[in-house]
Short mmCIF file of C-alpha atoms and ligand atoms in Angstrom, two decimals:
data_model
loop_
_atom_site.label_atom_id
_atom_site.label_comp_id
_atom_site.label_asym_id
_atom_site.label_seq_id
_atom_site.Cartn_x
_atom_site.Cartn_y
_atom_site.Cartn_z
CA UNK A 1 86.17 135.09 151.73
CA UNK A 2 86.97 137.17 148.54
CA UNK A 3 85.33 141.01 148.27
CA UNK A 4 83.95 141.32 144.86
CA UNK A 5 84.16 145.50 144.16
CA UNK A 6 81.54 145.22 140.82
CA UNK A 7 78.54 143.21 140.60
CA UNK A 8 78.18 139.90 138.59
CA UNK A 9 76.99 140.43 135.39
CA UNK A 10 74.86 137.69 133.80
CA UNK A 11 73.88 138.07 130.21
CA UNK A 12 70.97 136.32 128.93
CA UNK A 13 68.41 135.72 131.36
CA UNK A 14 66.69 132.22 129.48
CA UNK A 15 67.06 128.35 131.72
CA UNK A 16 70.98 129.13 131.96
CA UNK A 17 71.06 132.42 133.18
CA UNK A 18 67.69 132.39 135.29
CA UNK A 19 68.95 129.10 137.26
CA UNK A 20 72.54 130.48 137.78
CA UNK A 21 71.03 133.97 139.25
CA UNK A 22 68.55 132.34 141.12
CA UNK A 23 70.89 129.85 142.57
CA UNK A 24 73.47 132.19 143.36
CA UNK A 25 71.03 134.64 145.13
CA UNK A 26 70.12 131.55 147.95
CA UNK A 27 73.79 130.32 148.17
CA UNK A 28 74.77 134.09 148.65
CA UNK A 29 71.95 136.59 149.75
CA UNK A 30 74.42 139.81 149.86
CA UNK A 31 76.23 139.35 146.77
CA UNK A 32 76.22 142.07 144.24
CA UNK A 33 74.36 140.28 141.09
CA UNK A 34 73.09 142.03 137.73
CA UNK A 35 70.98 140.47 135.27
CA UNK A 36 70.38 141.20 131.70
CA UNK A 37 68.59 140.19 129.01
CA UNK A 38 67.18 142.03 125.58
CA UNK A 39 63.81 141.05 126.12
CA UNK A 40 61.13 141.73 128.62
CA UNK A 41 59.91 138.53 129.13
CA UNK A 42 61.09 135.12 130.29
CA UNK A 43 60.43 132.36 127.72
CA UNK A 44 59.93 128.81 128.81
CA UNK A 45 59.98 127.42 125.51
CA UNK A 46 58.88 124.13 125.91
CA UNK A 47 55.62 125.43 127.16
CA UNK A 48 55.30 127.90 123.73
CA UNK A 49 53.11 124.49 121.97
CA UNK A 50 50.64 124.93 124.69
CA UNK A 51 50.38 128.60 124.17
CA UNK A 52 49.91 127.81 120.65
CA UNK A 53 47.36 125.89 121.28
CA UNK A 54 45.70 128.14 124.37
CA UNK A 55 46.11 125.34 126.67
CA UNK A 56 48.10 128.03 128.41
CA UNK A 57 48.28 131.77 128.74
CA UNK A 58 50.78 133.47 127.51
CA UNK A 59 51.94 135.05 130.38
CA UNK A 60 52.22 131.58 132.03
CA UNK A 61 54.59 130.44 129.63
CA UNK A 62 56.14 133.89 129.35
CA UNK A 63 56.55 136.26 132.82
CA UNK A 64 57.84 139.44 132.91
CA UNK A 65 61.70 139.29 134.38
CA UNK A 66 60.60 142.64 136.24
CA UNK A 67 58.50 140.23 138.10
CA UNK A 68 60.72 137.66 138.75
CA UNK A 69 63.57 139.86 139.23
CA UNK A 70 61.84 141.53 141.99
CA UNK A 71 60.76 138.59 143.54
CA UNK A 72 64.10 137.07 143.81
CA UNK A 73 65.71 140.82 145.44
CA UNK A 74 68.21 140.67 141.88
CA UNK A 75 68.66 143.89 139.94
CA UNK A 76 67.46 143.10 136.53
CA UNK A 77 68.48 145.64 133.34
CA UNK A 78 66.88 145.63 129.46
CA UNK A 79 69.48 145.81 127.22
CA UNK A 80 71.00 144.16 124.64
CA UNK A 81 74.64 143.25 124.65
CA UNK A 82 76.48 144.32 121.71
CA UNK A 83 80.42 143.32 122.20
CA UNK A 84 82.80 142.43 125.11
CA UNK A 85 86.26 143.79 125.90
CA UNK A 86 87.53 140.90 127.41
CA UNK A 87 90.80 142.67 128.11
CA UNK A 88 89.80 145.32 130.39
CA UNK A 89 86.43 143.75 131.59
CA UNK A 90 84.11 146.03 130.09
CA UNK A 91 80.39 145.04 128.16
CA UNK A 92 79.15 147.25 125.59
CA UNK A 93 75.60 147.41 124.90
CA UNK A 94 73.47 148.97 122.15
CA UNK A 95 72.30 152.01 123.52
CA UNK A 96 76.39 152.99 124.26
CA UNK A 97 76.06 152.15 127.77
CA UNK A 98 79.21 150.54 128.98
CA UNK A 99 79.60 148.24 131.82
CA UNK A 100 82.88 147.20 134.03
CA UNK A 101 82.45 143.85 135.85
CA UNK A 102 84.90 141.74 137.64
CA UNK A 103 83.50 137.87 136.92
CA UNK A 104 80.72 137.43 133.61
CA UNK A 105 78.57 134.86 132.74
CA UNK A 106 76.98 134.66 129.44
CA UNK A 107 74.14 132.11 128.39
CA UNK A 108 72.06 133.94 125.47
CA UNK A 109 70.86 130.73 123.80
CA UNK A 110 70.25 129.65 120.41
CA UNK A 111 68.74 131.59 117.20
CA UNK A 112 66.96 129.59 114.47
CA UNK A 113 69.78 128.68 112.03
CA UNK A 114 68.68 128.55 108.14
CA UNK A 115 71.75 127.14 106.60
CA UNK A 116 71.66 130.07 103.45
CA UNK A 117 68.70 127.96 101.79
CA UNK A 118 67.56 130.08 99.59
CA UNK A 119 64.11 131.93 100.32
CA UNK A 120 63.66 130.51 104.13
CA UNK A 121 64.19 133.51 106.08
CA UNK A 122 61.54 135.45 103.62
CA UNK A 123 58.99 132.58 103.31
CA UNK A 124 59.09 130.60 106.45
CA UNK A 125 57.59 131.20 110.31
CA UNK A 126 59.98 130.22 112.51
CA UNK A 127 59.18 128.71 116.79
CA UNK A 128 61.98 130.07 118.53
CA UNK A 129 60.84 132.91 120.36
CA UNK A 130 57.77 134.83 121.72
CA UNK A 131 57.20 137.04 118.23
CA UNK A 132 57.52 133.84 116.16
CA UNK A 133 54.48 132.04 118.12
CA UNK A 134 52.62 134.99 117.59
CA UNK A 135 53.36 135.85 113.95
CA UNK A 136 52.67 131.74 113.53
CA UNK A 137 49.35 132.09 115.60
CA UNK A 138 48.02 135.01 113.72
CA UNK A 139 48.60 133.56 110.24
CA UNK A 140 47.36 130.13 110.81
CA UNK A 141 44.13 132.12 112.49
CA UNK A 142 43.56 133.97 109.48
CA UNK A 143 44.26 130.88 107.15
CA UNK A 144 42.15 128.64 109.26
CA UNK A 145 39.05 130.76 108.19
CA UNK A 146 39.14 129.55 104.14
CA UNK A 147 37.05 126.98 102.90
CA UNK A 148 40.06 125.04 100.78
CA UNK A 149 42.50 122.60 102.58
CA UNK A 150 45.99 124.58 102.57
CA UNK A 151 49.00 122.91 102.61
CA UNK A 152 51.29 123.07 105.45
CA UNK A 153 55.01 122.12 105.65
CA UNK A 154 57.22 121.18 108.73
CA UNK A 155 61.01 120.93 107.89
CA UNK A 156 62.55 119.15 110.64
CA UNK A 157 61.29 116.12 112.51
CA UNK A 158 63.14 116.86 115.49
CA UNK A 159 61.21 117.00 118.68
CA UNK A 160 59.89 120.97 117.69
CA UNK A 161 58.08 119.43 114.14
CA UNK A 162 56.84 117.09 115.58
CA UNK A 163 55.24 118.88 118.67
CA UNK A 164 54.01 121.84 116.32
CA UNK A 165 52.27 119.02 113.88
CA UNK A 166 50.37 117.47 116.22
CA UNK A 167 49.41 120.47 118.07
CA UNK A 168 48.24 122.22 114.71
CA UNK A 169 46.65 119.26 113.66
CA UNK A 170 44.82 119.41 116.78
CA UNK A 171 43.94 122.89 116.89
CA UNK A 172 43.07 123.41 113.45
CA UNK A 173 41.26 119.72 112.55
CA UNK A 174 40.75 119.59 108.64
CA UNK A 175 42.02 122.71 107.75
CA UNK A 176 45.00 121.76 107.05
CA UNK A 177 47.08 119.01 104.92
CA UNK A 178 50.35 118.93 107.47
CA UNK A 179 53.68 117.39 106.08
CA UNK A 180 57.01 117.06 107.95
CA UNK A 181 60.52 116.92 106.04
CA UNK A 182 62.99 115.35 107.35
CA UNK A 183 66.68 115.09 105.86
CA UNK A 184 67.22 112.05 108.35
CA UNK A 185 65.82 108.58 107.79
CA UNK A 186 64.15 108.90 111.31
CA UNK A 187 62.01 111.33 113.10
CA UNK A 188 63.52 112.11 116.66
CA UNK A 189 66.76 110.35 115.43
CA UNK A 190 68.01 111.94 118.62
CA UNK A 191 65.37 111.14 121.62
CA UNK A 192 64.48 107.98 123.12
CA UNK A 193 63.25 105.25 122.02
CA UNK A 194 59.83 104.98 124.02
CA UNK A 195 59.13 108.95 122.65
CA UNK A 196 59.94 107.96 119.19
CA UNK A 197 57.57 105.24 118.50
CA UNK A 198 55.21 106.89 120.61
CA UNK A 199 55.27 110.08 118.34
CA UNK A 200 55.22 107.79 115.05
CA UNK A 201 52.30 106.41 116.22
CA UNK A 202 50.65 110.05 117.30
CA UNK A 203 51.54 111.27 113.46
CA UNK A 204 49.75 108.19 112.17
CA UNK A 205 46.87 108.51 114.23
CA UNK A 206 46.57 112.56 112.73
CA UNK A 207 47.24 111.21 109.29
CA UNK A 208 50.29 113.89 109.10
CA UNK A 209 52.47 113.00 105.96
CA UNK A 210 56.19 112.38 106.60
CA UNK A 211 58.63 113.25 103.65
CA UNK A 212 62.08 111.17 105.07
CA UNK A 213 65.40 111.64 102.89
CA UNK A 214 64.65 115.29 101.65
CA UNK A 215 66.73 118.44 102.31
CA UNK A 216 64.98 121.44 101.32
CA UNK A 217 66.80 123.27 98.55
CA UNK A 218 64.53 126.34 97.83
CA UNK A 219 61.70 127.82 99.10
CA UNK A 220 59.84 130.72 97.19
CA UNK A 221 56.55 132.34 98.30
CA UNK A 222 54.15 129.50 96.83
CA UNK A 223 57.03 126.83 96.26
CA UNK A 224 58.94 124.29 98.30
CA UNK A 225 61.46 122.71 96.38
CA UNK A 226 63.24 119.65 97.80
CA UNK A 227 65.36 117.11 96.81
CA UNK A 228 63.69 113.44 97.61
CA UNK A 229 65.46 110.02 97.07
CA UNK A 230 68.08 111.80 94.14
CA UNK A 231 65.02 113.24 92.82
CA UNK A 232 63.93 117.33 93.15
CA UNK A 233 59.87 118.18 93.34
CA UNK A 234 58.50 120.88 93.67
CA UNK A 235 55.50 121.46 96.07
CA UNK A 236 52.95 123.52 96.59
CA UNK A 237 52.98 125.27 99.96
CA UNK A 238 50.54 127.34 102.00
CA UNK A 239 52.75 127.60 104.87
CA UNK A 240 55.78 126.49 106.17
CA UNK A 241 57.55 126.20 109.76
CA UNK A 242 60.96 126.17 109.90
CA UNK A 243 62.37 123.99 112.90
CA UNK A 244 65.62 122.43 111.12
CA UNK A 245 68.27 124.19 113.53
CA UNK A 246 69.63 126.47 115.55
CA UNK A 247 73.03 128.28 116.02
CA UNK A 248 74.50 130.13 118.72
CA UNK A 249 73.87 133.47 119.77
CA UNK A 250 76.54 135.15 119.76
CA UNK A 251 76.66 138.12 117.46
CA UNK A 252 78.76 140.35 120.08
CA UNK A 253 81.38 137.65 120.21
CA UNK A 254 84.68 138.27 118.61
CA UNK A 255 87.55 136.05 116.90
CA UNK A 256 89.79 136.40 120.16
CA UNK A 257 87.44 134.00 121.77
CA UNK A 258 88.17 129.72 120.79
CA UNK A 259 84.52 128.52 119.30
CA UNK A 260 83.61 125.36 117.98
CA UNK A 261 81.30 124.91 115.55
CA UNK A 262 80.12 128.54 116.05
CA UNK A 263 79.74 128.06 120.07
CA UNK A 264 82.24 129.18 122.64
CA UNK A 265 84.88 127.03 124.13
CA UNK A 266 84.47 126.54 127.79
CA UNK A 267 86.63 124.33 130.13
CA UNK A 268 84.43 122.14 132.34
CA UNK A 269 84.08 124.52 134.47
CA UNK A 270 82.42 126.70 132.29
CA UNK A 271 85.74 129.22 132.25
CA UNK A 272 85.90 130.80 128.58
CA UNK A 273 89.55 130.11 127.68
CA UNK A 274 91.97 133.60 128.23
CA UNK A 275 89.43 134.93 130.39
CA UNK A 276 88.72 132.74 133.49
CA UNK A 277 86.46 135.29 135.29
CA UNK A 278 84.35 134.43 132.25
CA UNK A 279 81.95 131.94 131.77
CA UNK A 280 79.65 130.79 129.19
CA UNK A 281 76.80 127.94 130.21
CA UNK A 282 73.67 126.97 128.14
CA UNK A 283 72.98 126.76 123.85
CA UNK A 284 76.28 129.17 123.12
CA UNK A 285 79.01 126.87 125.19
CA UNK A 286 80.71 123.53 123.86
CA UNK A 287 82.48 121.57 126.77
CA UNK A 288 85.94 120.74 125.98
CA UNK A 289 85.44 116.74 126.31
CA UNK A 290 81.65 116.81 126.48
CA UNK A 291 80.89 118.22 122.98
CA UNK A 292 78.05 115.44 122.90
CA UNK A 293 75.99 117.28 124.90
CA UNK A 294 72.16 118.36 123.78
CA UNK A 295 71.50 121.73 123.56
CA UNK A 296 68.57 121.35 125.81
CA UNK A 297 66.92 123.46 128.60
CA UNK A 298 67.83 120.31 131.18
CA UNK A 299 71.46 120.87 129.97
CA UNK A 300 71.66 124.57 130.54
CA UNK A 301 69.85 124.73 134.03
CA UNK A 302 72.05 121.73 135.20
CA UNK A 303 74.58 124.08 133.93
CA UNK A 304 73.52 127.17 135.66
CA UNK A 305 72.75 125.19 139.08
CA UNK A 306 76.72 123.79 138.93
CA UNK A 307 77.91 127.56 138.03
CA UNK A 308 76.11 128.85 141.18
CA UNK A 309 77.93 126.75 143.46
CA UNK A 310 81.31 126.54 141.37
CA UNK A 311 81.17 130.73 141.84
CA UNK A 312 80.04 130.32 145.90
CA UNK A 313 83.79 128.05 146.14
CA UNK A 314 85.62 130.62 143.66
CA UNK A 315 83.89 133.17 146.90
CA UNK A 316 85.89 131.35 149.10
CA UNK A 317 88.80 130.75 147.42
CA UNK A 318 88.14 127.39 146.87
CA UNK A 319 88.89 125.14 143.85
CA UNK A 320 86.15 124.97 141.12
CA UNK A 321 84.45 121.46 140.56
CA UNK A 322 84.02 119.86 137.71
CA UNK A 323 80.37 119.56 135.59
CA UNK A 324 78.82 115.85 135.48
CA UNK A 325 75.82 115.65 133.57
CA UNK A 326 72.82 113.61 134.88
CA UNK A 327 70.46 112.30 131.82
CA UNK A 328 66.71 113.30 133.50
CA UNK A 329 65.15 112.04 130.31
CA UNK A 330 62.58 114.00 128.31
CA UNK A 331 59.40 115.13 127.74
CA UNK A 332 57.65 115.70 124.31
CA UNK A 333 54.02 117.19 123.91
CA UNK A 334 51.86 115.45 121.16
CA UNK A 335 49.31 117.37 120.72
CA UNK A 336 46.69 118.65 122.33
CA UNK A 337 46.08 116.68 126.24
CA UNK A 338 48.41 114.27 125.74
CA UNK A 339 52.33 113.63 125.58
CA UNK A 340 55.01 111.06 125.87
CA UNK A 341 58.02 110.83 128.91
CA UNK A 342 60.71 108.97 129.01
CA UNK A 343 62.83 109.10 132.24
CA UNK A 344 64.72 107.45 134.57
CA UNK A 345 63.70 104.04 133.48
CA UNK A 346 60.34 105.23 133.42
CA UNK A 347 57.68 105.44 130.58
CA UNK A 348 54.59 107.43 130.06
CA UNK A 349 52.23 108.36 127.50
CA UNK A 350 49.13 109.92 126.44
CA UNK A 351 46.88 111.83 129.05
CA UNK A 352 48.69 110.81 132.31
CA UNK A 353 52.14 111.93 130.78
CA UNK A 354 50.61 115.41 129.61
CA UNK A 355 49.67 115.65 132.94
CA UNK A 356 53.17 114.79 134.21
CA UNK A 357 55.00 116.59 132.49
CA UNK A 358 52.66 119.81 133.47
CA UNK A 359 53.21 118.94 136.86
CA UNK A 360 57.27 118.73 135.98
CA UNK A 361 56.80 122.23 134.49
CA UNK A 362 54.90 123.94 137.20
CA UNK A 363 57.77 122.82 139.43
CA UNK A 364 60.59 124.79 137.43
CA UNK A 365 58.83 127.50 136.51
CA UNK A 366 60.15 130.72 137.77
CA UNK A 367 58.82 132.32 140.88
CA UNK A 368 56.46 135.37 140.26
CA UNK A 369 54.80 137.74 142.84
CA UNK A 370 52.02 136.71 144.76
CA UNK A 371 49.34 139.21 143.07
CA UNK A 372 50.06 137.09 139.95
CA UNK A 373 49.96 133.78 141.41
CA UNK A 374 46.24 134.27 142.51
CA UNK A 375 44.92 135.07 139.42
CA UNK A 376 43.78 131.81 137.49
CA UNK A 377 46.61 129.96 136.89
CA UNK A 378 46.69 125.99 136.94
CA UNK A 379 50.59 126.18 136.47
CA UNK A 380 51.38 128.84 139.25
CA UNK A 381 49.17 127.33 141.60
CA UNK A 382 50.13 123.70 141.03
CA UNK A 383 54.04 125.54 141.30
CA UNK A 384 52.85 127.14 144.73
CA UNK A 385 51.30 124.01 146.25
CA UNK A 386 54.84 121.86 145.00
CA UNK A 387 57.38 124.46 146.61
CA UNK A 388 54.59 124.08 150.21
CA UNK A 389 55.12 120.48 149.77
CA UNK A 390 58.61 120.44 149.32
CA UNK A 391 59.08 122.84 152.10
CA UNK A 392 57.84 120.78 154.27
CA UNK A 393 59.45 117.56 153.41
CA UNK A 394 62.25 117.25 155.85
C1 LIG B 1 60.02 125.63 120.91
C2 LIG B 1 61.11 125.06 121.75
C3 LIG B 1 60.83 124.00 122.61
C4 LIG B 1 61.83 123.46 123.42
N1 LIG B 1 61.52 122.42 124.23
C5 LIG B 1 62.46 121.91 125.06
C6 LIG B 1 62.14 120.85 125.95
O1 LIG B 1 61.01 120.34 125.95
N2 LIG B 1 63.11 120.42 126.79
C7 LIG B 1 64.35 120.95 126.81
O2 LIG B 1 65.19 120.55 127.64
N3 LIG B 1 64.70 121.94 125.95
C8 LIG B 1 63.79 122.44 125.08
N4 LIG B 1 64.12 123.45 124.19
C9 LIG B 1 65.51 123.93 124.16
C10 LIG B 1 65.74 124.93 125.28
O3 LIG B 1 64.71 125.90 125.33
C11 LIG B 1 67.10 125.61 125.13
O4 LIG B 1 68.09 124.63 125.05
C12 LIG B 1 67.35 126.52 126.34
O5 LIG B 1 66.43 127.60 126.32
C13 LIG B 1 68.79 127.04 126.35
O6 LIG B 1 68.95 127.83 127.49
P1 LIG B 1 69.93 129.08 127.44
O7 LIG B 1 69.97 129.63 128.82
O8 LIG B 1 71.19 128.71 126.78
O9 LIG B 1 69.21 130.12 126.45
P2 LIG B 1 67.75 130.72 126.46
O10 LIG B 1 66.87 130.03 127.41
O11 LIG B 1 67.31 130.78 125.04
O12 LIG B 1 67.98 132.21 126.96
C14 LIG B 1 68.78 133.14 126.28
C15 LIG B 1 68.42 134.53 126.78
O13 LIG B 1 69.43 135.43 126.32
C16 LIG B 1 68.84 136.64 125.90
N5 LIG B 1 69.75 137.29 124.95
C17 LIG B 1 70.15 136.83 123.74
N6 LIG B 1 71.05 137.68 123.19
C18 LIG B 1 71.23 138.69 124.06
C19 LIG B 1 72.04 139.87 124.05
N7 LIG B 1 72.87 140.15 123.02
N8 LIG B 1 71.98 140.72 125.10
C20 LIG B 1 71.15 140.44 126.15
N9 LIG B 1 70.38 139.33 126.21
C21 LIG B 1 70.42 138.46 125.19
C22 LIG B 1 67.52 136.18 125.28
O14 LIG B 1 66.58 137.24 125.23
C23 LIG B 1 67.10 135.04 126.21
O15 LIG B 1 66.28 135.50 127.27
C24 LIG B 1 63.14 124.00 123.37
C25 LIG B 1 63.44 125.06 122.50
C26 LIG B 1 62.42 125.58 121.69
C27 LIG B 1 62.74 126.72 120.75
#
């Protein structure tokens, strides 16, 4: 068994990095392991839409990692990574503090990407992190309050629009006029069949306008100005939500590490190339030979649960395996009680598959302290009665 002299240093604490400490910690009880992440709170973002909507607390969808940290026995740290010095295996981070460590995994995820449109970053709410649901939440409260029908705009029909349109639709009935746009011909030109037509029909049913064929050129602060079928309008806008991409983040990355299309270069064994006691799993890594893959929360905690055992062989000086992924399927919320599931062959929709994919949920949340799990939580304790179950199963 190889001695490991400095801890393991994983940076980014979101699906990726929570599943490959977590993992790590039961393969390995004694190891050395230090987490960090810039913010104080775990986000699992597919649950933000029901926060939105206060089907959910926020600290349901959003723990402290002092909790979980503690929990799991893993030394957690708040900081925020700034650059690496791949060459003599040192981390920098933004209050000077430099760190040594001897194998590094990074998974920091995705920020929302604008593409340089003109006036988006000024004029748009964004639904990437905790501070954009609650910048989103406040506005829409205050707006929700005037007499006049305000116009809302979604760009980007991917599965984010569309679960913020029929949740706001829900939430806020009449106030406002919601339309998505979409640069594709398609909404969810990249999700499964059954959840497609199940969300076209859930947009229907809300009467929530869908612009196809139009890429957003401008947006000013009363303005959207896109171009529709060779032809530019101009519309009036209220508000709009900006859910048209991502990109990596990686803004302590320098040009000595191999990207592609802005997101690191791993082998498929998630070894950065150069620098094979680092890894990089999650939103920020490409695959060399995979490059298909979604950036998804599935994808990254598949990712992380691999990494763990790949790093319990590299322990004992075994050879690293390979990472196969396995399609689960996927889940999309629409609106407010219900949602649709496609998985495994199997298809659900409407109030059974909200309650499914709760149930899914509760079972990957994170584990929190007990003092938390008693207070009145339908996630935590549906999460508490799973894990009895599955202890039990033999
Ligand atoms: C609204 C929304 C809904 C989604 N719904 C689904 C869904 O239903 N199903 C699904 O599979 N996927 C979904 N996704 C996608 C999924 O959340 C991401 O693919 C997943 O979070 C990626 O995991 P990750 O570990 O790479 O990064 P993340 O989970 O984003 O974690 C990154 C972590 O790194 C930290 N960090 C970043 N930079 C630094 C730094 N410099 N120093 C220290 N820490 C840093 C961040 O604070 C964060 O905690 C959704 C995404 C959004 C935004």
């Amino acid at each position: 068994m190889k001695s490991i002299k400095k801890p393991i240093v994983i940076v980014g604490a979101g699906f990726g990095g929570m599943t490959v400490a977590s993992h790590l910690k039961r393969l390995n009880p004694s190891l050395p392991i230090l987490v960090v992440d810039s913010e104080e709170k775990f986000v699992f973002k597919p649950l933000m839409y029901e926060v939105l909507s206060e089907e959910l607390q926020m600290w349901e969808a959003a723990p402290e990692f002092a909790n979980i940290f503690s929990n799991l026995g893993i030394t957690f740290l708040r900081n925020c990574l700034t650059k690496i010095r791949f060459d003599e295996n040192i981390l920098e981070f933004n209050d000077d503090l430099n760190l040594g460590y001897e194998f590094l995994i990074l998974c920091t995820g995705s920020l929302s990407s604008t593409f340089s449109i003109k006036g988006v970053d000024e004029n748009c709410y964004f639904f990437n992190n905790i501070n954009d649901l609650k910048k989103l939440k406040t506005s829409l409260q205050k707006i929700e309050n005037n007499k006049i029908k305000k116009n809302l705009f979604i760009v980007g029909a991917g599965p984010s629009g569309v679960e913020i349109a029929c949740k706001v639709d829900d939430i806020y009935k009449n106030k406002f006029d919601i339309t998505i746009i979409e640069r594709s011909n398609e909404i969810l030109s990249n999700n499964k069949i059954f959840n497609r037509e199940e969300a076209e029909k859930a947009l229907e049913r809300r009467k929530i306008n869908l612009l196809l064929n139009s890429s957003v050129k401008e947006i000013s602060d009363q303005k959207i100005i896109i171009l529709n079928d060779s032809e530019i309008k101009d519309l009036d806008q209220d508000v709009v939500i900006w859910t048209a991409g991502v990109k990596p983040n990686l803004l302590y990355i320098d040009e000595k590490v191999k990207q592609i299309n802005g997101r690191i270069l791993v082998n498929e064994k998630f070894q950065i190339d150069n620098f094979i006691n680092s890894f990089a799993i999650g939103d920020i890594s490409i695959i060399k030979g995979m490059e298909d893959l979604p950036l998804t929360a599935q994808v990254a905690m598949q990712q992380g649960n691999h990494l763990a055992k790949n790093m319990e062989l590299l322990f004992q000086e075994k050879e690293l395996l390979p990472f196969e992924f396995q399609d689960n399927g996927e889940m999309i919320s629409l609106g407010i009680g219900e949602a649709s599931i496609s998985a495994l062959g199997v298809t659900l929709s409407g109030k059974l598959a909200f309650e499914a994919r709760r149930l899914i949920y509760a079972s990957k949340l994170p584990a929190i302290s007990k003092s938390l799990q008693s207070t009145a939580s339908w996630l935590f304790q549906k999460k508490s009665i799973l894990n009895k179950v599955i202890n039990k199963t033999p």
